[in-house]
XYZ file of C-alpha atoms in Angstrom:
407
model
C 69.547 0.496 -9.101
C 66.964 2.196 -6.935
C 66.294 0.394 -3.678
C 63.373 2.653 -2.827
C 60.985 -0.180 -3.595
C 57.806 -1.256 -1.833
C 57.785 -4.811 -0.540
C 55.521 -7.137 -2.538
C 53.134 -7.457 0.384
C 52.667 -3.658 0.340
C 51.620 -3.556 -3.329
C 48.206 -2.238 -4.278
C 46.208 -4.629 -6.490
C 47.338 -2.642 -9.536
C 50.999 -2.767 -8.559
C 50.755 -6.454 -7.675
C 49.419 -7.126 -11.182
C 52.257 -5.075 -12.655
C 54.824 -7.000 -10.602
C 53.424 -10.302 -11.898
C 53.635 -8.921 -15.435
C 57.291 -7.956 -14.971
C 58.207 -11.333 -13.467
C 56.455 -13.235 -16.253
C 58.252 -11.209 -18.916
C 61.671 -11.551 -17.293
C 61.284 -15.294 -16.821
C 60.177 -15.711 -20.433
C 62.895 -13.503 -21.948
C 65.904 -14.074 -19.691
C 68.786 -14.544 -22.155
C 70.567 -17.871 -22.315
C 74.183 -18.232 -21.265
C 76.130 -16.651 -24.150
C 79.023 -19.080 -23.757
C 81.554 -16.429 -22.751
C 82.331 -14.604 -19.521
C 79.999 -11.711 -18.866
C 81.294 -8.620 -17.063
C 79.989 -7.695 -13.632
C 79.373 -4.058 -14.554
C 79.935 -1.535 -17.336
C 83.461 -1.013 -15.960
C 84.488 -4.498 -17.137
C 83.024 -4.510 -20.664
C 86.148 -5.269 -22.645
C 85.066 -7.020 -25.844
C 82.728 -6.383 -28.750
C 80.849 -9.636 -28.096
C 80.177 -8.687 -24.461
C 78.930 -5.262 -25.500
C 76.731 -6.627 -28.297
C 75.087 -9.119 -25.926
C 74.419 -6.494 -23.252
C 73.215 -3.847 -25.706
C 70.729 -6.305 -27.204
C 69.433 -7.134 -23.726
C 69.041 -3.475 -22.740
C 67.143 -2.681 -25.935
C 64.827 -5.627 -25.318
C 64.094 -4.453 -21.755
C 63.435 -0.909 -22.982
C 61.162 -2.042 -25.816
C 59.173 -4.109 -23.314
C 58.618 -0.959 -21.250
C 60.686 -1.810 -18.170
C 63.485 0.712 -18.662
C 62.946 4.469 -18.579
C 59.402 3.771 -17.464
C 59.174 7.040 -15.516
C 60.910 9.124 -18.188
C 58.694 11.257 -20.489
C 57.044 9.548 -23.433
C 58.195 12.346 -25.728
C 61.777 11.113 -25.408
C 61.275 7.341 -25.445
C 60.064 6.681 -21.905
C 56.638 5.534 -20.756
C 55.613 8.456 -18.510
C 54.541 6.131 -15.715
C 54.912 6.500 -11.914
C 58.407 5.922 -10.532
C 57.149 3.119 -8.295
C 56.584 0.950 -11.374
C 60.221 1.348 -12.416
C 61.263 0.575 -8.831
C 59.302 -2.684 -8.974
C 60.860 -3.601 -12.322
C 64.333 -2.872 -10.908
C 63.698 -5.023 -7.837
C 62.515 -7.993 -9.878
C 65.488 -7.725 -12.246
C 67.774 -7.862 -9.220
C 65.892 -10.753 -7.599
C 65.937 -12.823 -10.791
C 69.582 -11.876 -11.496
C 69.122 -10.975 -15.140
C 71.965 -9.165 -16.955
C 72.613 -5.510 -16.239
C 71.927 -2.686 -18.688
C 75.279 -1.695 -20.092
C 74.683 2.004 -20.860
C 75.099 2.888 -17.187
C 76.576 6.365 -17.620
C 73.750 7.321 -19.966
C 70.942 5.744 -17.933
C 72.098 6.809 -14.484
C 74.111 10.022 -14.965
C 73.970 11.765 -18.349
C 70.306 11.015 -19.060
C 68.916 12.342 -15.753
C 71.140 15.408 -16.096
C 69.928 16.173 -19.615
C 66.311 15.715 -18.549
C 66.884 18.036 -15.557
C 68.703 20.945 -17.206
C 69.153 20.182 -20.908
C 67.518 22.069 -23.730
C 64.568 20.626 -25.599
C 66.873 19.961 -28.558
C 69.290 18.032 -26.319
C 66.493 15.929 -24.856
C 65.166 15.103 -28.319
C 68.645 14.303 -29.600
C 70.067 12.155 -26.825
C 67.498 10.506 -24.534
C 66.007 7.874 -26.842
C 69.455 6.653 -27.887
C 70.455 6.350 -24.230
C 67.455 4.148 -23.479
C 67.848 1.924 -26.534
C 71.638 1.549 -26.018
C 72.144 2.684 -29.602
C 74.259 5.502 -28.156
C 76.724 4.416 -25.469
C 78.017 7.178 -23.158
C 81.260 7.628 -21.248
C 82.569 10.166 -18.739
C 85.560 12.491 -19.134
C 86.232 13.819 -15.637
C 89.401 12.237 -14.146
C 92.809 13.226 -15.497
C 96.171 11.387 -15.405
C 97.999 13.960 -13.270
C 95.235 15.082 -10.942
C 93.923 11.949 -9.262
C 90.622 12.668 -7.533
C 91.162 16.439 -7.623
C 88.499 17.176 -10.226
C 88.819 20.939 -9.781
C 92.441 20.769 -10.973
C 91.191 19.972 -14.490
C 93.752 20.990 -17.144
C 92.025 19.762 -20.314
C 91.399 22.942 -22.323
C 88.531 23.928 -24.607
C 88.877 27.287 -26.369
C 86.195 28.903 -28.484
C 86.947 29.243 -32.187
C 83.929 30.667 -33.984
C 81.137 28.099 -33.927
C 83.395 25.416 -32.436
C 85.431 24.588 -29.371
C 88.918 23.137 -29.812
C 89.849 20.610 -27.115
C 93.327 19.552 -26.003
C 94.255 17.374 -23.043
C 93.729 13.884 -21.641
C 91.275 11.996 -19.457
C 91.741 8.631 -17.763
C 89.658 5.733 -16.420
C 87.161 6.335 -19.218
C 84.793 3.386 -18.810
C 83.462 2.202 -22.196
C 85.585 4.913 -23.821
C 86.435 2.802 -26.869
C 82.772 1.862 -27.385
C 81.053 5.168 -26.589
C 79.372 7.512 -29.030
C 79.229 10.436 -26.592
C 81.187 11.690 -23.594
C 80.219 14.019 -20.767
C 83.356 16.172 -20.570
C 84.642 18.719 -18.068
C 87.181 21.119 -19.593
C 88.684 24.515 -18.775
C 87.447 27.283 -21.072
C 89.178 30.112 -19.183
C 92.919 29.336 -19.066
C 93.513 32.136 -16.529
C 91.064 30.647 -14.040
C 91.940 28.380 -11.165
C 90.069 25.557 -9.495
C 86.288 25.816 -9.821
C 85.949 28.914 -11.984
C 86.407 28.754 -15.728
C 85.304 25.119 -16.137
C 82.662 24.208 -18.709
C 80.652 21.077 -19.429
C 80.290 19.470 -22.862
C 78.410 16.617 -24.536
C 81.121 15.427 -26.912
C 80.778 13.159 -29.975
C 83.508 10.530 -29.618
C 83.951 10.134 -33.391
C 85.378 13.663 -33.572
C 88.775 13.717 -35.336
C 91.506 14.284 -32.780
C 89.964 12.048 -30.084
C 91.869 8.812 -29.428
C 91.169 6.117 -26.833
C 93.792 3.667 -25.556
C 92.517 0.625 -23.572
C 93.858 0.049 -20.048
C 94.325 -3.515 -18.802
C 93.188 -4.004 -15.219
C 94.560 -6.244 -12.478
C 91.864 -8.801 -13.313
C 93.097 -9.057 -16.911
C 89.931 -7.352 -18.135
C 89.725 -4.066 -19.965
C 86.739 -1.684 -19.900
C 88.762 1.455 -19.082
C 90.623 3.654 -21.544
C 92.789 6.727 -21.481
C 91.369 9.367 -23.819
C 93.507 11.905 -25.649
C 92.275 15.139 -27.253
C 94.481 16.740 -29.895
C 92.914 19.817 -31.503
C 89.549 18.067 -31.454
C 86.925 20.468 -32.851
C 83.386 20.074 -31.551
C 80.341 22.249 -32.358
C 79.616 25.028 -29.867
C 76.161 23.469 -29.454
C 77.874 20.689 -27.460
C 78.217 23.111 -24.530
C 75.775 22.317 -21.724
C 74.551 25.341 -19.829
C 76.836 28.366 -20.144
C 80.584 28.782 -20.133
C 81.929 28.728 -16.595
C 79.081 26.603 -15.205
C 80.984 23.341 -15.567
C 81.713 22.809 -11.884
C 78.075 23.285 -10.888
C 76.896 20.889 -13.596
C 79.610 18.343 -12.731
C 78.498 18.380 -9.095
C 74.909 17.797 -10.207
C 76.131 14.854 -12.301
C 77.836 13.380 -9.250
C 74.620 13.544 -7.229
C 73.075 11.228 -9.842
C 76.184 9.035 -9.986
C 76.322 8.643 -6.210
C 72.572 8.033 -5.874
C 71.978 11.229 -3.861
C 69.471 12.416 -6.497
C 66.754 10.363 -8.159
C 65.547 10.359 -11.754
C 67.654 7.526 -13.185
C 66.197 5.418 -15.986
C 66.296 2.179 -14.002
C 67.523 -1.282 -14.825
C 70.481 -2.951 -13.159
C 73.870 -1.239 -13.160
C 75.776 -4.404 -12.254
C 75.414 -8.134 -11.668
C 75.058 -7.928 -7.911
C 76.680 -10.536 -5.693
C 74.750 -10.329 -2.429
C 74.983 -11.544 1.137
C 72.549 -14.335 0.207
C 75.114 -15.585 -2.325
C 77.796 -15.553 0.374
C 75.528 -17.509 2.714
C 75.048 -20.104 -0.027
C 78.820 -20.217 -0.482
C 79.315 -20.782 3.259
C 76.998 -23.783 3.038
C 79.146 -25.357 0.297
C 82.763 -24.690 1.293
C 84.502 -26.545 4.121
C 86.164 -25.170 7.246
C 88.014 -27.747 9.386
C 86.263 -30.491 7.455
C 82.741 -29.189 8.060
C 80.507 -26.729 6.158
C 81.816 -23.257 6.937
C 78.383 -22.060 7.971
C 78.498 -24.351 11.023
C 81.424 -22.360 12.423
C 80.134 -19.928 15.104
C 82.505 -17.159 13.987
C 81.362 -17.483 10.373
C 77.734 -17.395 11.426
C 78.373 -14.292 13.516
C 80.047 -12.495 10.608
C 77.261 -13.482 8.218
C 74.669 -12.189 10.674
C 76.486 -8.854 10.796
C 76.480 -8.607 7.004
C 72.776 -9.518 6.855
C 71.946 -6.830 9.425
C 74.006 -4.249 7.575
C 72.467 -5.112 4.224
C 68.957 -4.996 5.618
C 69.734 -1.723 7.360
C 70.862 -0.141 4.097
C 67.610 -1.154 2.414
C 65.500 0.134 5.286
C 67.412 3.423 5.335
C 66.187 4.154 1.831
C 62.612 3.688 2.998
C 63.340 5.745 6.116
C 64.470 8.766 4.116
C 60.961 9.064 2.646
C 59.538 9.815 6.107
C 60.404 13.419 7.060
C 59.887 12.885 10.795
C 62.607 10.215 10.820
C 65.242 12.270 9.005
C 64.412 15.841 9.995
C 67.551 16.252 12.096
C 69.947 15.285 9.282
C 67.923 15.087 6.031
C 71.012 14.670 3.825
C 72.648 11.920 5.872
C 71.233 8.936 3.974
C 71.576 10.162 0.354
C 75.063 11.590 0.937
C 76.306 8.421 2.621
C 74.725 5.907 0.224
C 77.683 5.561 -2.104
C 80.181 5.218 0.739
C 78.145 2.690 2.718
C 77.143 0.479 -0.185
C 80.510 0.336 -1.947
C 82.462 -0.386 1.234
C 79.909 -2.984 2.345
C 80.328 -4.808 -0.958
C 84.127 -4.692 -0.791
C 84.169 -6.126 2.745
C 81.585 -8.768 1.828
C 83.694 -9.977 -1.102
C 86.792 -10.062 1.103
C 84.927 -12.190 3.629
C 83.746 -14.534 0.868
C 87.362 -15.102 -0.109
C 88.333 -15.814 3.503
C 85.867 -18.716 3.540
C 87.679 -20.461 0.690
C 91.156 -20.846 2.163
C 93.790 -21.587 -0.461
C 91.080 -21.962 -3.118
C 90.640 -18.182 -2.992
C 93.795 -17.920 -5.103
C 92.250 -19.894 -7.964
C 91.362 -17.588 -10.832
C 88.778 -17.608 -13.619
C 89.416 -20.575 -15.890
C 90.749 -22.849 -13.127
C 88.508 -25.911 -13.028
C 88.983 -26.156 -9.246
C 88.050 -22.507 -8.595
C 84.841 -22.170 -6.521
C 82.032 -20.922 -8.758
C 84.383 -20.591 -11.698
C 86.571 -17.947 -10.091
C 83.692 -15.572 -9.423
C 84.874 -14.572 -5.957
C 88.428 -13.287 -6.480
C 87.259 -11.498 -9.622
C 84.394 -9.891 -7.693
C 86.742 -8.911 -4.887
C 89.174 -7.094 -7.167
C 86.338 -5.479 -9.120
C 84.737 -4.282 -5.875
C 87.495 -1.694 -5.492
C 86.270 0.125 -8.604
C 83.095 1.262 -6.844
C 85.108 2.527 -3.863
C 87.103 4.777 -6.229
C 84.827 5.766 -9.120
C 82.448 8.620 -8.422
C 84.716 9.821 -5.615
C 86.955 7.595 -3.457
C 85.747 6.452 -0.064
C 88.087 8.934 1.646
C 86.430 11.823 -0.190
C 82.980 10.407 0.512
C 83.866 10.259 4.210
C 84.871 13.923 4.092
C 81.586 14.821 2.399
C 79.614 13.116 5.177
C 81.810 14.737 7.844
C 81.448 18.237 6.439
C 77.927 18.290 4.976
C 76.140 15.990 7.407
C 78.035 16.307 10.683
C 79.109 19.910 10.146
C 82.771 19.249 10.922
C 85.340 21.830 9.766
C 87.462 21.139 6.674
C 90.637 21.264 8.741
């Protein structure tokens, strides 16, 4: 979700009217509790009923005009100023409505296709991304290569008007539900590292593609391992030219990590915020008294509030050249690292407030808030790994912002 959002008091009369319109629509159309556990993000969607509920919600938001609002009308958007989408995003977050499940399409693949795709690709893919009719997944990570994306061994060799793909990918979020995959594969088997990689938009119903669900520590699914065995895809699935895969993958990651704008909007997860932790501290007991009365707890909460507010203000700061002229890339390149680690530490602190109750899991009647907190804590690690682990993000900031040597 974009946080580059004007405060309500800064709205022009036109934007204030639009904000009221968004709020009225969200309050009138907020879906009722479905009666089953909803995932926190697209990485936890593990059942058909969860996906159906979230797809229906995304389509409703799009049809109302509050998703893809700044994307071109020709492809299913509304062609409106980005600030209107920012306002819609902010109100969705404030009112805690469900997230839009097609995250990889809305936030990564869609912006990439709009930026460098052909006209045929834009016409073919963008509307389905917005409506959630076409769910997307990502085929970057591999079982034997960890976070070393350049060590990609999945092969794609040209055979007439097709490419034949062999290999495996892992941690494929929504892999068993997706219609398309953004895939990085090696088209030059003699190449090493960055050269010889190519980028494809792959139909997941292609014969020879198999997905196997992976059960997570939380008991949820959402991830799969994906196997390619002589899977033949049309040559038109190639994005850009052969050998440009690394460049296009890096562009994809700038969208994924929030360093580049142009995303469709909506919520990418059901955010648990510092305000929720403050409310928790008012309810749980510490030494027989509300935890929030403990000076140490109050001090820690104040630190989290300051950090959270600082992250929001940093996004506004980056729009003012005079404030970021010395290191213009510092904020966008550090966003993913700062936000994911902040959330992980916040969830860990929330657990510390609960004492032995922190061990109570979803389904335990005595679990605070139905087991939300331990589940959120374990799920928080996903964001510190996906899109580049925190260690790699720290190296990126060190090298590209601070100018430190690789060694």
